[in-house]
Amino acid sequence: MYPATLVTTLLALLVVGAGPGRLAAHLTLTQTWFPQASVFAALNPVSWSLSCEAFFYLCFPLLLPALRRLRPGGLWAMAVALVCGVPVLGAALTTVPRTQALWLGYIFPPVRMAEFTLGMVIALLIRAGAWRGPGLRWSFVLVAIGAAAALRAPYPLNQHALTLVPVTLVVAAAARADLAGVPTVWTRPLLRYLGELSFAFYLVPYLTYLTYGRLGLLPHRAHPLVAALVTVSVFSISLLGAMALHHGVERPALRLLRRRPRPALPPDPDTTVEAPLPTPAR
């Protein structure tokens, strides 16, 4: 995660620039701990979610042993509490000024920990064989219903609270299908490759958009055909950039991390070849 983030952050520095404080916050993935949009939305704004992920990775070693001690009933109770807590907070923030609601209800890492923790709980329930939920087809239907409801919900309740349960059901159904060896839409080679590119693609499009703007390639008013061509162009350049980032940065970094010296194994007595005895002199 970090090598690709480092590269795109430095590229964003060349495109939009930033002071040393904001740059340091983004390089250390601590930008979402500052409530100012000028900090967490600086440089490559999409990297705010990586700051939340970094906080989750720090908490993971502490959370996992505690959750493993829970029986399935306790895990279900934890899941219900987390699922209910997210919309309750979103509803409570509907009367708060929009900028403050954005940070406290959507950006602030401890708040987003609810979703990370929910993922851990669901994984443990599936692993224990205690998960009960719909399959992929009905889970996608629920996602559509949740998204339609979010269109009419007030801010910030419309951001992720109403799709949390449906998306969780999709992830759980896909995980169960993988464990059972059942093919899904994501097991196709092309989609698996696009999934590998997804993180890099997440980081690139905004930088492409900014670059197009700097070059005057984003007309404010344009014929629909021209607008469509510009959109396809931005998408295509972003996809190529994501491929370059994935193959040029992410994969080499993974190979470097996985390259560890293997300890020397003792010889297997069953395969040890004994030296031939010397032939006696005649």
XYZ file of N, CA and C in Angstrom:
846
model
N 0.823 -1.200 0.000
C 0.000 0.000 0.000
C 0.859 1.253 0.000
N 1.853 1.317 0.890
C 2.566 2.583 1.058
C 3.428 2.967 -0.135
N 4.159 2.035 -0.790
C 4.977 2.473 -1.933
C 4.166 3.187 -3.008
N 3.004 2.650 -3.362
C 2.164 3.304 -4.367
C 1.648 4.643 -3.851
N 1.312 4.703 -2.579
C 0.855 5.957 -1.995
C 1.959 7.001 -1.999
N 3.163 6.582 -1.686
C 4.297 7.510 -1.684
C 4.521 8.098 -3.074
N 4.494 7.251 -4.089
C 4.737 7.716 -5.456
C 3.656 8.705 -5.891
N 2.384 8.374 -5.657
C 1.303 9.263 -6.094
C 1.262 10.546 -5.269
N 1.663 10.474 -4.010
C 1.734 11.702 -3.202
C 2.800 12.647 -3.742
N 3.933 12.104 -4.109
C 5.002 12.937 -4.670
C 4.602 13.483 -6.037
N 3.880 12.702 -6.828
C 3.383 13.206 -8.100
C 2.374 14.334 -7.883
N 1.508 14.167 -6.878
C 0.549 15.226 -6.562
C 1.255 16.486 -6.106
N 2.373 16.320 -5.421
C 3.146 17.486 -4.988
C 3.633 18.285 -6.197
N 3.982 17.594 -7.268
C 4.427 18.280 -8.485
C 3.264 18.983 -9.180
N 2.053 18.415 -9.067
C 0.906 18.964 -9.792
C 0.256 20.111 -9.032
N 0.003 19.931 -7.721
C -0.743 20.938 -6.964
C 0.098 21.630 -5.894
N 1.165 20.980 -5.439
C 2.000 21.581 -4.405
C 1.342 21.520 -3.031
N 2.152 21.679 -2.002
C 1.655 21.680 -0.617
C 2.775 22.125 0.292
N 2.391 22.711 1.443
C 3.380 23.121 2.427
C 3.982 21.930 3.134
N 5.054 22.142 3.880
C 5.729 21.015 4.548
C 4.847 20.308 5.561
N 3.970 21.038 6.242
C 3.106 20.406 7.237
C 2.116 19.453 6.606
N 1.444 19.905 5.554
C 0.477 19.036 4.874
C 1.181 17.864 4.193
N 2.342 18.124 3.626
C 3.092 17.036 3.000
C 3.481 15.994 4.039
N 3.938 16.437 5.203
C 4.326 15.498 6.256
C 3.132 14.676 6.727
N 1.962 15.318 6.834
C 0.767 14.593 7.266
C 0.404 13.506 6.270
N 0.527 13.803 4.983
C 0.173 12.806 3.964
C 1.231 11.708 3.876
N 2.489 12.064 4.020
C 3.534 11.045 3.947
C 3.477 10.092 5.134
N 3.004 10.582 6.279
C 2.894 9.734 7.468
C 1.499 9.137 7.626
N 0.621 9.397 6.662
C -0.756 8.879 6.680
C -1.491 9.278 7.956
N -1.310 10.506 8.375
C -2.006 11.027 9.558
C -2.925 12.189 9.198
N -3.197 12.406 7.907
C -3.936 13.593 7.498
C -5.378 13.613 7.986
N -5.985 12.430 8.194
C -7.384 12.425 8.610
C -7.566 12.724 10.094
N -6.496 12.865 10.825
C -6.600 13.250 12.232
C -6.734 14.759 12.387
N -6.649 15.484 11.282
C -6.818 16.940 11.305
C -8.186 17.277 10.712
N -9.009 18.041 11.419
C -10.373 18.311 10.936
C -10.433 19.307 9.787
N -9.325 19.916 9.416
C -9.337 20.901 8.350
C -9.280 20.213 6.983
N -10.205 20.586 6.101
C -10.198 20.037 4.750
C -8.936 20.412 3.995
N -8.322 21.518 4.367
C -7.083 21.928 3.709
C -5.944 20.961 4.000
N -6.129 20.103 5.006
C -5.110 19.101 5.336
C -5.510 17.735 4.780
N -6.683 17.217 5.181
C -7.025 15.850 4.775
C -7.404 15.763 3.297
N -7.745 16.891 2.673
C -8.091 16.873 1.250
C -6.990 17.468 0.387
N -5.809 17.652 0.934
C -4.706 18.220 0.164
C -4.071 17.150 -0.730
N -3.212 17.606 -1.627
C -2.452 16.716 -2.514
C -3.392 15.766 -3.247
N -3.296 14.465 -2.991
C -4.195 13.495 -3.616
C -5.297 13.168 -2.616
N -6.444 13.845 -2.685
C -7.450 13.732 -1.615
C -7.917 12.320 -1.321
N -7.900 11.432 -2.335
C -8.424 10.082 -2.107
C -7.593 9.306 -1.092
N -6.391 9.774 -0.803
C -5.543 9.038 0.139
C -6.019 9.177 1.577
N -7.104 9.933 1.811
C -7.629 10.031 3.177
C -8.012 8.646 3.706
N -8.554 7.792 2.823
C -8.985 6.475 3.288
C -7.797 5.607 3.683
N -6.634 5.857 3.096
C -5.440 5.095 3.451
C -4.970 5.448 4.854
N -5.223 6.684 5.254
C -4.916 7.079 6.629
C -5.766 6.282 7.614
N -7.032 6.081 7.270
C -7.904 5.244 8.110
C -7.428 3.799 8.124
N -6.992 3.299 6.970
C -6.498 1.926 6.904
C -5.240 1.755 7.740
N -4.358 2.746 7.720
C -3.135 2.658 8.517
C -3.474 2.559 10.003
N -4.480 3.328 10.438
C -4.903 3.260 11.839
C -5.479 1.881 12.154
N -6.226 1.329 11.211
C -6.779 -0.009 11.419
C -5.676 -1.055 11.537
N -4.664 -0.949 10.682
C -3.567 -1.916 10.745
C -2.863 -1.863 12.095
N -2.772 -0.667 12.671
C -2.158 -0.547 13.998
C -3.025 -1.196 15.076
N -4.338 -1.108 14.900
C -5.260 -1.654 15.910
C -5.516 -3.147 15.730
N -5.281 -3.662 14.544
C -5.619 -5.050 14.232
C -5.010 -6.056 15.208
N -3.711 -5.959 15.548
C -3.142 -6.955 16.476
C -3.788 -6.926 17.851
N -4.381 -5.814 18.232
C -5.052 -5.735 19.525
C -6.494 -6.230 19.440
N -7.144 -5.948 18.304
C -8.547 -6.321 18.154
C -8.736 -7.821 17.944
N -7.891 -8.417 17.119
C -8.104 -9.806 16.736
C -8.113 -10.764 17.926
N -7.133 -10.715 18.838
C -7.201 -11.631 19.988
C -8.462 -11.447 20.825
N -8.904 -10.192 20.967
C -10.114 -9.942 21.760
C -11.344 -10.520 21.078
N -11.462 -10.350 19.757
C -12.625 -10.861 19.045
C -12.614 -12.385 18.970
N -11.422 -12.970 18.930
C -11.336 -14.435 18.869
C -11.851 -15.098 20.135
N -11.852 -14.373 21.223
C -12.345 -14.945 22.483
C -13.873 -15.028 22.514
N -14.534 -14.322 21.604
C -15.995 -14.300 21.612
C -16.559 -15.539 20.938
N -17.636 -16.044 21.505
C -18.377 -17.128 20.866
C -19.246 -16.543 19.754
N -19.830 -17.387 18.899
C -20.670 -16.852 17.818
C -21.759 -15.898 18.297
N -22.375 -16.189 19.447
C -23.400 -15.280 19.961
C -22.840 -13.901 20.260
N -21.654 -13.860 20.861
C -21.015 -12.580 21.130
C -20.620 -11.857 19.869
N -20.180 -12.596 18.851
C -19.820 -11.981 17.575
C -21.053 -11.385 16.899
N -22.173 -12.098 16.961
C -23.402 -11.559 16.384
C -23.836 -10.297 17.110
N -23.719 -10.296 18.425
C -24.080 -9.092 19.188
C -23.176 -7.924 18.811
N -21.895 -8.195 18.621
C -20.960 -7.154 18.200
C -21.328 -6.633 16.809
N -21.690 -7.533 15.909
C -22.061 -7.121 14.553
C -23.292 -6.221 14.569
N -24.289 -6.590 15.356
C -25.509 -5.780 15.441
C -25.200 -4.397 16.018
N -24.367 -4.358 17.043
C -24.018 -3.073 17.654
C -23.291 -2.171 16.661
N -22.381 -2.730 15.892
C -21.633 -1.936 14.918
C -22.543 -1.458 13.794
N -23.419 -2.341 13.330
C -24.329 -1.981 12.241
C -25.292 -0.884 12.679
N -25.737 -0.928 13.912
C -26.660 0.097 14.409
C -25.943 1.410 14.723
N -24.682 1.314 15.152
C -23.969 2.523 15.550
C -23.702 3.467 14.398
N -23.425 2.948 13.210
C -23.087 3.803 12.066
C -24.253 4.696 11.650
N -25.464 4.181 11.412
C -26.568 5.076 11.047
C -26.994 5.993 12.185
N -26.864 5.545 13.427
C -27.217 6.419 14.555
C -26.312 7.646 14.563
N -25.020 7.439 14.374
C -24.100 8.570 14.320
C -24.403 9.456 13.118
N -24.681 8.847 11.968
C -25.013 9.635 10.789
C -26.249 10.481 10.994
N -27.270 9.915 11.632
C -28.489 10.676 11.901
C -28.224 11.804 12.886
N -27.363 11.564 13.873
C -27.062 12.598 14.868
C -26.309 13.778 14.263
N -25.587 13.522 13.177
C -24.781 14.575 12.567
C -25.515 15.338 11.465
N -26.791 15.031 11.225
C -27.522 15.719 10.159
C -27.755 17.189 10.479
N -27.688 17.564 11.749
C -27.886 18.964 12.130
C -26.570 19.715 12.314
N -25.454 19.029 12.120
C -24.129 19.634 12.277
C -23.718 20.266 10.952
N -22.979 21.383 10.970
C -22.492 21.958 9.704
C -21.813 20.924 8.828
N -21.991 21.057 7.535
C -21.584 20.030 6.588
C -20.104 19.670 6.701
N -19.231 20.680 6.817
C -17.798 20.404 6.874
C -17.441 19.588 8.108
N -18.033 19.941 9.253
C -17.769 19.194 10.480
C -18.348 17.787 10.390
N -19.549 17.671 9.802
C -20.161 16.346 9.661
C -19.342 15.452 8.747
N -18.758 16.043 7.698
C -17.924 15.264 6.786
C -16.746 14.652 7.523
N -16.074 15.461 8.326
C -14.887 14.944 9.012
C -15.260 13.958 10.109
N -16.220 14.333 10.953
C -16.524 13.500 12.112
C -17.281 12.236 11.742
N -18.116 12.293 10.715
C -18.929 11.127 10.377
C -18.385 10.276 9.253
N -17.363 10.790 8.517
C -16.909 10.056 7.353
C -15.395 9.921 7.252
N -14.657 10.890 7.784
C -13.205 10.939 7.603
C -12.444 10.465 8.833
N -12.936 10.746 10.011
C -12.212 10.514 11.259
C -11.952 9.021 11.463
N -10.682 8.586 11.591
C -10.354 7.154 11.646
C -11.091 6.347 12.705
N -11.200 6.795 13.970
C -11.911 5.964 14.948
C -13.356 5.684 14.569
N -13.990 6.619 13.862
C -15.369 6.388 13.426
C -15.420 5.294 12.366
N -14.490 5.316 11.415
C -14.483 4.314 10.354
C -14.003 2.947 10.851
N -13.457 2.894 12.063
C -13.054 1.616 12.639
C -14.235 0.671 12.791
N -15.456 1.231 12.864
C -16.637 0.379 12.999
C -16.747 -0.578 11.816
N -16.479 -0.085 10.605
C -16.596 -0.939 9.421
C -15.468 -1.961 9.351
N -14.257 -1.542 9.706
C -13.152 -2.494 9.724
C -13.420 -3.611 10.741
N -13.886 -3.219 11.915
C -14.170 -4.205 12.959
C -15.303 -5.126 12.529
N -16.315 -4.573 11.862
C -17.414 -5.397 11.355
C -16.891 -6.442 10.374
N -15.954 -6.058 9.537
C -15.362 -7.026 8.613
C -14.663 -8.158 9.334
N -13.953 -7.834 10.417
C -13.298 -8.871 11.198
C -14.322 -9.803 11.835
N -15.397 -9.233 12.355
C -16.433 -10.038 13.010
C -17.077 -10.990 12.009
N -17.413 -10.477 10.829
C -18.036 -11.324 9.807
C -17.086 -12.437 9.385
N -15.801 -12.111 9.233
C -14.820 -13.128 8.847
C -14.747 -14.237 9.893
N -14.781 -13.879 11.166
C -14.729 -14.887 12.221
C -15.999 -15.733 12.245
N -17.152 -15.116 11.965
C -18.402 -15.872 11.905
C -18.376 -16.866 10.742
N -17.860 -16.435 9.607
C -17.769 -17.341 8.454
C -16.804 -18.472 8.748
N -15.688 -18.128 9.363
C -14.682 -19.139 9.675
C -15.235 -20.165 10.659
N -16.090 -19.726 11.578
C -16.676 -20.639 12.561
C -17.883 -21.389 12.013
N -18.279 -21.098 10.767
C -19.454 -21.747 10.189
C -20.753 -21.245 10.769
N -20.728 -20.051 11.387
C -21.914 -19.520 12.052
C -22.579 -18.398 11.272
N -22.065 -18.071 10.085
C -22.650 -16.968 9.328
C -23.929 -17.406 8.631
N -24.953 -16.587 8.731
C -26.216 -16.817 8.051
C -26.559 -15.552 7.287
N -26.597 -15.647 5.991
C -26.881 -14.467 5.185
C -27.269 -14.869 3.773
N -27.807 -13.928 3.004
C -28.233 -14.248 1.639
C -27.053 -14.466 0.712
N -27.340 -15.005 -0.456
C -26.317 -15.185 -1.471
C -26.025 -13.888 -2.199
N -25.174 -13.985 -3.204
C -24.745 -12.784 -3.927
C -25.901 -12.090 -4.631
N -26.799 -12.839 -5.230
C -27.866 -12.217 -6.016
C -28.722 -11.295 -5.149
N -29.207 -11.809 -4.033
C -30.058 -10.994 -3.178
C -29.258 -9.902 -2.473
N -27.988 -10.148 -2.224
C -27.163 -9.115 -1.607
C -27.012 -7.917 -2.542
N -26.843 -8.174 -3.842
C -26.760 -7.079 -4.811
C -28.085 -6.325 -4.907
N -29.183 -7.035 -4.805
C -30.491 -6.369 -4.803
C -30.592 -5.418 -3.610
N -30.131 -5.855 -2.457
C -30.162 -5.006 -1.263
C -29.234 -3.802 -1.414
N -28.111 -3.973 -2.120
C -27.220 -2.837 -2.373
C -27.953 -1.783 -3.192
N -28.688 -2.198 -4.217
C -29.434 -1.258 -5.051
C -30.502 -0.535 -4.228
N -31.168 -1.280 -3.352
C -32.192 -0.651 -2.507
C -31.550 0.359 -1.554
N -30.433 -0.019 -0.940
C -29.754 0.890 -0.031
C -29.255 2.140 -0.733
N -28.725 1.967 -1.957
C -28.239 3.126 -2.715
C -29.401 4.044 -3.086
N -30.548 3.476 -3.459
C -31.717 4.295 -3.797
C -32.209 5.061 -2.571
N -32.191 4.409 -1.410
C -32.604 5.093 -0.186
C -31.638 6.215 0.174
N -30.347 6.004 -0.093
C -29.349 7.025 0.226
C -29.540 8.282 -0.606
N -30.136 8.163 -1.794
C -30.360 9.332 -2.640
C -31.323 10.322 -1.998
N -32.179 9.843 -1.124
C -33.176 10.700 -0.484
C -32.849 11.010 0.975
N -31.765 10.438 1.476
C -31.408 10.640 2.889
C -30.608 11.918 3.052
N -30.699 12.565 4.217
C -29.924 13.791 4.453
C -28.439 13.476 4.667
N -27.635 14.495 4.495
C -26.185 14.373 4.710
C -25.896 14.437 6.200
N -24.988 13.610 6.762
C -24.132 12.607 6.119
C -24.693 11.188 6.181
N -25.982 11.070 6.519
C -26.585 9.734 6.582
C -26.541 9.045 5.227
N -26.479 9.834 4.168
C -26.500 9.263 2.818
C -25.138 8.800 2.329
N -24.094 8.948 3.128
C -22.749 8.637 2.647
C -22.463 7.135 2.619
N -22.654 6.449 3.735
C -22.353 5.016 3.758
C -23.214 4.237 4.732
N -23.985 4.932 5.554
C -24.746 4.238 6.593
C -25.806 3.303 6.010
N -26.454 3.716 4.932
C -27.564 2.932 4.381
C -27.104 1.807 3.453
N -25.849 1.816 3.083
C -25.325 0.727 2.240
C -24.376 -0.184 3.007
N -24.162 0.100 4.288
C -23.224 -0.699 5.070
C -23.651 -2.163 5.136
N -24.887 -2.417 5.494
C -25.358 -3.804 5.616
C -25.360 -4.518 4.266
N -25.922 -3.925 3.206
C -25.894 -4.636 1.913
C -24.487 -4.951 1.413
N -23.565 -3.999 1.532
C -22.197 -4.249 1.072
C -21.545 -5.337 1.921
N -21.813 -5.330 3.212
C -21.295 -6.388 4.086
C -21.817 -7.752 3.650
N -23.083 -7.816 3.280
C -23.668 -9.074 2.820
C -23.021 -9.543 1.519
N -22.694 -8.605 0.627
C -22.018 -8.969 -0.623
C -20.646 -9.567 -0.332
N -19.887 -8.909 0.550
C -18.542 -9.399 0.884
C -18.628 -10.785 1.515
N -19.586 -10.962 2.437
C -19.727 -12.259 3.101
C -20.143 -13.343 2.116
N -21.076 -13.034 1.230
C -21.524 -14.027 0.255
C -20.391 -14.398 -0.697
N -19.599 -13.409 -1.121
C -18.468 -13.699 -2.006
C -17.420 -14.543 -1.292
N -17.173 -14.256 -0.011
C -16.198 -15.033 0.748
C -16.642 -16.484 0.894
N -17.907 -16.694 1.165
C -18.410 -18.060 1.300
C -18.329 -18.806 -0.025
N -18.600 -18.103 -1.117
C -18.487 -18.742 -2.430
C -17.044 -19.139 -2.722
N -16.106 -18.272 -2.379
C -14.691 -18.599 -2.591
C -14.278 -19.812 -1.774
N -14.705 -19.857 -0.525
C -14.340 -20.979 0.335
C -14.942 -22.290 -0.161
N -16.124 -22.189 -0.779
C -16.784 -23.388 -1.289
C -16.330 -23.746 -2.695
N -15.469 -22.899 -3.278
C -15.009 -23.162 -4.637
C -16.059 -22.900 -5.697
N -17.038 -22.071 -5.381
C -18.105 -21.751 -6.335
C -17.675 -20.559 -7.188
N -17.652 -20.678 -8.509
C -17.252 -19.546 -9.358
C -18.221 -18.374 -9.222
N -17.687 -17.166 -9.190
C -18.484 -15.947 -9.168
C -17.971 -15.029 -10.273
N -18.610 -13.883 -10.395
C -18.200 -12.937 -11.433
C -16.763 -12.486 -11.222
N -16.284 -12.481 -9.969
C -14.941 -11.984 -9.673
C -13.845 -13.034 -9.900
N -14.234 -14.264 -10.189
C -13.215 -15.282 -10.418
C -12.764 -15.341 -11.876
N -13.363 -14.548 -12.720
C -12.938 -14.504 -14.120
C -11.573 -13.824 -14.217
N -10.701 -14.316 -15.108
C -9.328 -13.800 -15.164
C -9.233 -12.291 -15.332
N -10.044 -11.717 -16.227
C -9.965 -10.281 -16.457
C -10.349 -9.501 -15.209
N -11.425 -9.920 -14.568
C -11.874 -9.207 -13.380
C -10.911 -9.409 -12.211
N -10.274 -10.567 -12.154
C -9.256 -10.765 -11.115
C -8.081 -9.820 -11.335
N -7.690 -9.649 -12.577
C -6.593 -8.720 -12.873
C -6.996 -7.284 -12.554
N -8.214 -6.904 -12.926
C -8.682 -5.565 -12.600
C -8.760 -5.366 -11.084
N -9.080 -6.431 -10.366
C -9.073 -6.340 -8.907
C -7.682 -6.076 -8.365
N -6.677 -6.697 -8.989
C -5.301 -6.440 -8.574
C -4.899 -4.998 -8.863
N -5.482 -4.417 -9.916
C -5.175 -3.029 -10.267
C -5.983 -2.022 -9.458
N -6.988 -2.480 -8.731
C -7.973 -1.571 -8.148
C -7.354 -0.543 -7.205
N -6.383 -0.958 -6.404
C -5.784 -0.001 -5.468
C -5.022 1.084 -6.220
N -4.229 0.677 -7.203
C -3.492 1.664 -7.999
C -4.459 2.562 -8.759
N -5.534 1.973 -9.286
C -6.506 2.773 -10.022
C -7.217 3.757 -9.106
N -7.385 3.396 -7.871
C -7.994 4.298 -6.899
C -7.149 5.556 -6.716
N -5.833 5.409 -6.801
C -4.929 6.525 -6.526
C -4.701 7.440 -7.720
N -4.951 6.955 -8.920
C -4.503 7.672 -10.121
C -5.514 8.657 -10.715
N -6.814 8.351 -10.810
C -7.725 9.200 -11.597
C -7.752 10.672 -11.197
N -7.701 10.976 -9.904
C -7.768 12.382 -9.518
C -6.549 13.139 -10.030
N -5.388 12.507 -10.019
C -4.194 13.151 -10.549
C -4.320 13.354 -12.054
N -4.918 12.388 -12.746
C -5.158 12.550 -14.187
C -6.098 13.717 -14.443
N -7.150 13.797 -13.641
C -8.123 14.879 -13.771
C -7.459 16.239 -13.552
N -6.617 16.343 -12.514
C -5.920 17.605 -12.254
C -4.978 17.970 -13.402
N -4.287 16.972 -13.927
C -3.357 17.227 -15.029
C -4.099 17.706 -16.271
N -5.225 17.078 -16.571
C -6.040 17.532 -17.699
C -6.476 18.985 -17.491
N -6.848 19.322 -16.262
C -7.263 20.687 -15.980
C -6.133 21.687 -16.166
N -4.941 21.325 -15.707
C -3.793 22.201 -15.871
C -3.448 22.408 -17.336
N -3.685 21.399 -18.151
C -3.373 21.487 -19.581
C -4.511 22.083 -20.398
N -5.602 22.471 -19.732
C -6.734 23.061 -20.437
C -7.534 22.082 -21.252
N -7.526 20.821 -20.859
C -8.223 19.783 -21.612
C -9.586 19.436 -21.029
N -10.048 20.221 -20.056
C -11.354 19.978 -19.449
C -12.254 21.179 -19.715
N -12.957 21.201 -20.830
C -13.822 22.350 -21.147
C -14.992 22.439 -20.172
N -15.327 23.667 -19.777
C -16.462 23.855 -18.863
C -17.786 23.600 -19.580
N -17.814 23.938 -20.852
C -19.004 23.674 -21.650
C -18.559 22.974 -22.923
N -19.190 21.855 -23.217
C -18.785 21.090 -24.387
C -19.968 20.291 -24.912
N -19.881 19.940 -26.164
C -20.884 19.072 -26.780
C -20.849 17.723 -26.056
N -22.001 17.064 -25.893
C -22.021 15.762 -25.204
C -21.021 14.762 -25.767
N -20.811 14.783 -27.083
C -19.860 13.848 -27.674
C -18.439 14.184 -27.225
N -18.100 15.467 -27.180
C -16.777 15.886 -26.722
C -16.595 15.513 -25.250
N -17.634 15.752 -24.445
C -17.560 15.406 -23.023
C -17.348 13.908 -22.837
N -18.024 13.107 -23.665
C -17.871 11.654 -23.573
C -16.459 11.237 -23.947
N -15.910 11.858 -24.990
C -14.558 11.531 -25.413
C -13.532 11.909 -24.343
N -13.730 13.070 -23.700
C -12.825 13.476 -22.627
C -12.911 12.491 -21.459
N -14.127 12.066 -21.138
C -14.315 11.111 -20.039
C -13.615 9.791 -20.337
N -13.788 9.287 -21.552
C -13.129 8.037 -21.943
C -11.618 8.212 -21.912
N -11.146 9.380 -22.335
C -9.706 9.634 -22.341
C -9.144 9.648 -20.923
N -9.818 10.337 -20.006
C -9.362 10.379 -18.611
C -9.348 8.978 -18.018
N -10.396 8.215 -18.302
C -10.465 6.848 -17.782
C -9.329 5.994 -18.354
N -9.088 6.106 -19.647
C -8.067 5.277 -20.286
C -6.669 5.622 -19.780
N -6.373 6.919 -19.689
C -5.066 7.332 -19.186
C -4.898 6.890 -17.733
N -5.969 6.988 -16.967
C -5.902 6.562 -15.563
C -5.649 5.067 -15.460
N -6.286 4.289 -16.336
C -6.081 2.845 -16.316
C -4.645 2.497 -16.685
N -4.106 3.163 -17.687
C -2.712 2.925 -18.063
C -1.771 3.336 -16.929
N -2.070 4.461 -16.290
C -1.255 4.884 -15.152
C -1.322 3.899 -14.003
N -2.516 3.330 -13.767
C -2.664 2.335 -12.710
C -1.869 1.079 -13.033
N -1.862 0.677 -14.294
C -1.080 -0.489 -14.695
C 0.409 -0.242 -14.492
N 0.867 0.958 -14.851
C 2.276 1.292 -14.650
C 2.623 1.311 -13.158
N 1.723 1.847 -12.341
C 1.962 1.903 -10.900
C 1.970 0.508 -10.291
N 1.062 -0.334 -10.750
C 0.958 -1.694 -10.201
C 2.180 -2.536 -10.563
N 2.546 -2.514 -11.849
C 3.649 -3.361 -12.298
C 5.010 -2.747 -11.991
N 5.071 -1.411 -11.929
C 6.358 -0.756 -11.712
C 6.689 -0.466 -10.267
N 5.659 -0.431 -9.401
C 5.895 -0.073 -7.994
C 5.373 -1.152 -7.053
N 4.098 -1.497 -7.183
C 3.483 -2.413 -6.220
C 4.105 -3.815 -6.276
N 4.172 -4.382 -7.450
C 4.703 -5.746 -7.549
C 6.174 -5.837 -7.144
N 7.034 -4.932 -7.620
C 8.421 -4.989 -7.132
C 8.526 -4.836 -5.624
N 7.697 -3.973 -5.030
C 7.733 -3.802 -3.574
C 7.311 -5.082 -2.863
N 6.294 -5.764 -3.393
C 5.864 -7.022 -2.789
C 6.942 -8.092 -2.898
N 7.587 -8.152 -4.057
C 8.663 -9.139 -4.209
C 9.799 -8.853 -3.244
N 10.086 -7.583 -3.030
C 11.147 -7.217 -2.096
C 10.786 -7.603 -0.667
N 9.521 -7.395 -0.299
C 9.087 -7.740 1.061
C 9.077 -9.249 1.285
N 8.779 -9.989 0.242
C 8.675 -11.446 0.383
C 10.017 -12.152 0.246
N 11.029 -11.407 -0.137
C 12.339 -12.014 -0.347
C 13.053 -12.133 0.995
N 12.942 -13.271 1.603
C 13.581 -13.520 2.896
C 14.489 -14.737 2.765
N 15.645 -14.708 3.400
C 16.522 -15.883 3.335
C 15.894 -17.066 4.048
N 15.904 -18.199 3.385
C 15.321 -19.399 3.982
C 16.337 -20.079 4.887
N 15.900 -20.496 6.072
C 16.845 -21.181 6.957
C 17.284 -22.508 6.372
N 18.542 -22.848 6.619
C 19.074 -24.126 6.122
C 18.406 -25.276 6.855
N 17.896 -26.231 6.107
C 17.217 -27.374 6.701
C 18.225 -28.490 6.959
N 18.047 -29.221 8.051
C 18.944 -30.364 8.300
C 18.709 -31.434 7.263
N 19.705 -32.212 6.950
C 19.539 -33.258 5.924
C 18.519 -34.296 6.359
N 17.745 -34.738 5.412
C 16.747 -35.775 5.664
C 17.450 -37.126 5.747
N 17.329 -37.822 6.879
C 18.045 -39.110 7.005
C 17.588 -40.150 5.996
N 16.323 -40.008 5.516
C 15.824 -41.000 4.556
C 16.403 -40.793 3.176
N 16.916 -39.571 2.907
C 17.440 -39.298 1.567
C 18.935 -39.076 1.565
N 19.571 -39.233 2.736
C 21.011 -39.017 2.802
C 21.742 -40.151 2.095
N 22.640 -39.786 1.196
C 23.412 -40.786 0.465
C 24.685 -41.080 1.240
N 24.861 -42.335 1.598
C 26.055 -42.701 2.348
C 27.247 -42.806 1.427
N 28.401 -42.397 1.938
C 29.630 -42.503 1.138
C 30.017 -43.960 0.982
N 30.468 -44.350 -0.195
C 30.840 -45.766 -0.403
C 32.032 -46.155 0.443
N 32.007 -47.385 0.907
C 33.121 -47.885 1.704
C 34.351 -48.057 0.828
N 35.502 -47.814 1.388
C 36.736 -47.981 0.575
C 36.936 -49.445 0.215
N 37.422 -49.684 -0.994
C 37.679 -51.038 -1.471
C 38.992 -51.540 -0.857
N 38.968 -52.693 -0.200
C 40.232 -53.167 0.408
C 41.282 -53.464 -0.639
N 42.530 -53.209 -0.301
C 43.644 -53.469 -1.251
C 43.863 -54.952 -1.403
N 44.182 -55.365 -2.592
C 44.440 -56.766 -2.873
C 45.918 -57.060 -2.670
